[in-house]
Amino acid sequence: MKQVISAVCIHCGHEVEATPTITTCPKCGGILDIKYDYKWISAHVTRETLERRSDRTMWRFREFLPVEGTARRPRLRVGGSPLYDCQNLADRLGIRKLYVKDDGVNPTASLKDRASAMAVVKAEEARADTIACSSTGNAASSLAGNAAAAGFRTYIFVPSRAPKGKVSQLMIFGANVISVKGSYEDTFRLSAEAIDRWGWYNRNAAINPYLMEGKKTVALEIAEQLNWNMTDYVAISVGDGCTISGVWKGFTDLYAAGLIDKLPRLISVQAEGCCPLNRAIQTDTAWEPMEENTIADSIAVGVPRNPDKALRAIRESNGICVNVSDEEILAAMRLLGRTCGVFGEPAGVTGTAGVKKAVELGLIPSDATVTSVVTGNGLKDTANAIAAAGEPIAIAPDMDLLLEAFRKTGGPQ
Ligand SMILES: *Cc1c(COP(=O)(O)O)cnc(C)c1O
Ligand SMILES: [Zn+2]
């Protein structure tokens, strides 16, 4: 991998060789970050080389990824999600432009597929046969799907609150599923112990530094889809903090390689009932654990696993922090559905809820251009979708009953 120099600890600066099995810093336990040779990258990839490429998956950006150019690609089609110019919604929110990146169209219906596809390639390099992770739900279902397609066995730990849709994905993909009666934090600790005991390949968020490199491809795609004209802001929902760090890594990679000449400001959006990272920034103090009190299960992370990278990303980008209530999240589900035809799960639309709130609070100006990433599909959690949008008219097959129902609901007469 000529593009990769090493893996550097973000805590103590210790550098290690970027082998497939690295996890945290051997010296201090800090989180590692893959370091690239941007000279090599800019000599080997330009806007024009990318334009000529027909591969629309995340692997179209292979020079920016920590894999051999010749590595076997996973079979599932990860990445290449659409970026919609949602002028209706931009007008409704009172901003100049709103682009919605719908990552719910990935094979297992969330942005996590970008990380899991990377995990599978690295596990293959490490000659592992079993991959394990703990997850609030989407990392689990995406690992299960991507691993199944590549022939790996998986052990997956989820908190018992994980929505049925996500658990059903795990079962269909043939994962060994352990549903833990406890918080995400409890689930994470048990998985770490099991991974140590049985030596499985570790796909845990933050622990494995390659996962973020997969996630950053969403930023690379956004930049290319915007024709390299970066929006002023990029909004993203935040749980462990790996996604927002990955997004920032993607943009800074492009900047360092000379493909973009402006960096966006990040909008970090968390749920009011669980916002340890945003609170740390807003109060300018060290982060502290919080309860996991929100319907947005994918970002109900009371003890974030990647706080340092996430806080650094938000600060470096001169970012904005917004916390939204569960009601605001449900409202954003309706709004995205009704104005853009995009169906997101609660954590999937939290970024958009944050854009709306940031405008209302005067945190972003009305001439701003914004990209909002929808990180997960709404079909994963239909109970909350119904909670957001309500039940349909339900009647026996009779025209009089239909007329009566229409009279009550203001329908046609
Ligand atoms: C995982 C996830 C997030 C947040 O990503 P983190 O890396 O945990 O911050 C947001 N939305 C959805 C749908 C997710 O699955
Ligand atoms: Zn270290």
mmCIF file of N, CA and C and ligand atoms in Angstrom, residues 110 112 136 138 215 237-244 298-299 301 345 347-348 375-376, ligand 1:
data_model
loop_
_atom_site.group_PDB
_atom_site.id
_atom_site.type_symbol
_atom_site.label_atom_id
_atom_site.label_comp_id
_atom_site.label_asym_id
_atom_site.label_seq_id
_atom_site.Cartn_x
_atom_site.Cartn_y
_atom_site.Cartn_z
ATOM 1 N N SER A 110 -27.822 1.035 5.554
ATOM 2 C CA SER A 110 -27.255 2.130 6.343
ATOM 3 C C SER A 110 -25.840 2.447 5.894
ATOM 4 N N LYS A 112 -23.313 2.300 7.625
ATOM 5 C CA LYS A 112 -22.386 1.354 8.242
ATOM 6 C C LYS A 112 -21.825 0.339 7.245
ATOM 7 N N THR A 136 -25.219 -0.826 18.210
ATOM 8 C CA THR A 136 -26.579 -0.427 18.531
ATOM 9 C C THR A 136 -27.552 -1.024 17.520
ATOM 10 N N ASN A 138 -27.076 -1.087 13.513
ATOM 11 C CA ASN A 138 -26.711 -1.029 12.096
ATOM 12 C C ASN A 138 -25.321 -1.571 11.784
ATOM 13 N N LYS A 215 -15.880 4.578 6.183
ATOM 14 C CA LYS A 215 -16.950 5.571 6.350
ATOM 15 C C LYS A 215 -16.645 6.879 5.632
ATOM 16 N N SER A 237 -25.502 12.949 12.038
ATOM 17 C CA SER A 237 -25.905 12.518 13.379
ATOM 18 C C SER A 237 -24.737 11.786 14.038
ATOM 19 N N VAL A 238 -24.632 11.931 15.347
ATOM 20 C CA VAL A 238 -23.434 11.467 16.057
ATOM 21 C C VAL A 238 -23.791 10.573 17.239
ATOM 22 N N GLY A 239 -23.165 9.389 17.260
ATOM 23 C CA GLY A 239 -23.303 8.470 18.396
ATOM 24 C C GLY A 239 -21.931 8.225 18.994
ATOM 25 N N ASP A 240 -21.261 7.169 18.513
ATOM 26 C CA ASP A 240 -19.886 6.904 18.946
ATOM 27 C C ASP A 240 -18.914 7.977 18.459
ATOM 28 N N GLY A 241 -19.253 8.601 17.338
ATOM 29 C CA GLY A 241 -18.382 9.643 16.789
ATOM 30 C C GLY A 241 -17.510 9.175 15.635
ATOM 31 N N CYS A 242 -17.644 7.912 15.240
ATOM 32 C CA CYS A 242 -16.800 7.391 14.143
ATOM 33 C C CYS A 242 -17.248 7.967 12.793
ATOM 34 N N THR A 243 -18.551 8.122 12.617
ATOM 35 C CA THR A 243 -19.039 8.602 11.324
ATOM 36 C C THR A 243 -18.587 10.034 11.078
ATOM 37 N N ILE A 244 -18.790 10.894 12.063
ATOM 38 C CA ILE A 244 -18.415 12.300 11.852
ATOM 39 C C ILE A 244 -16.898 12.431 11.697
ATOM 40 N N SER A 298 -29.780 4.266 17.087
ATOM 41 C CA SER A 298 -28.430 4.154 16.512
ATOM 42 C C SER A 298 -27.460 5.179 17.091
ATOM 43 N N ILE A 299 -27.990 6.240 17.679
ATOM 44 C CA ILE A 299 -27.099 7.241 18.280
ATOM 45 C C ILE A 299 -27.350 7.357 19.784
ATOM 46 N N VAL A 301 -25.923 6.541 22.474
ATOM 47 C CA VAL A 301 -24.602 6.085 22.910
ATOM 48 C C VAL A 301 -24.172 6.973 24.080
ATOM 49 N N GLU A 345 -34.545 6.320 9.116
ATOM 50 C CA GLU A 345 -34.817 5.901 10.499
ATOM 51 C C GLU A 345 -34.551 7.112 11.407
ATOM 52 N N ALA A 347 -32.338 7.964 13.768
ATOM 53 C CA ALA A 347 -30.958 8.485 13.740
ATOM 54 C C ALA A 347 -30.557 8.904 12.327
ATOM 55 N N GLY A 348 -31.232 8.320 11.335
ATOM 56 C CA GLY A 348 -30.922 8.646 9.949
ATOM 57 C C GLY A 348 -31.289 10.071 9.579
ATOM 58 N N THR A 375 -28.400 8.655 7.298
ATOM 59 C CA THR A 375 -27.461 7.561 7.554
ATOM 60 C C THR A 375 -28.098 6.175 7.613
ATOM 61 N N GLY A 376 -29.428 6.097 7.712
ATOM 62 C CA GLY A 376 -30.051 4.778 7.795
ATOM 63 C C GLY A 376 -31.486 4.816 7.303
HETATM 64 C C1 LIG B 1 -24.043 4.439 13.605
HETATM 65 C C2 LIG B 1 -25.022 5.412 13.128
HETATM 66 C C3 LIG B 1 -24.870 6.787 13.329
HETATM 67 C C4 LIG B 1 -23.748 7.422 14.107
HETATM 68 O O1 LIG B 1 -22.462 6.954 13.825
HETATM 69 P P1 LIG B 1 -21.370 6.967 14.988
HETATM 70 O O2 LIG B 1 -20.133 6.503 14.354
HETATM 71 O O3 LIG B 1 -21.856 6.022 16.046
HETATM 72 O O4 LIG B 1 -21.294 8.357 15.513
HETATM 73 C C5 LIG B 1 -25.842 7.631 12.811
HETATM 74 N N1 LIG B 1 -26.908 7.154 12.151
HETATM 75 C C6 LIG B 1 -27.088 5.838 11.939
HETATM 76 C C7 LIG B 1 -28.290 5.397 11.193
HETATM 77 C C8 LIG B 1 -26.152 4.920 12.419
HETATM 78 O O5 LIG B 1 -26.366 3.613 12.217
#
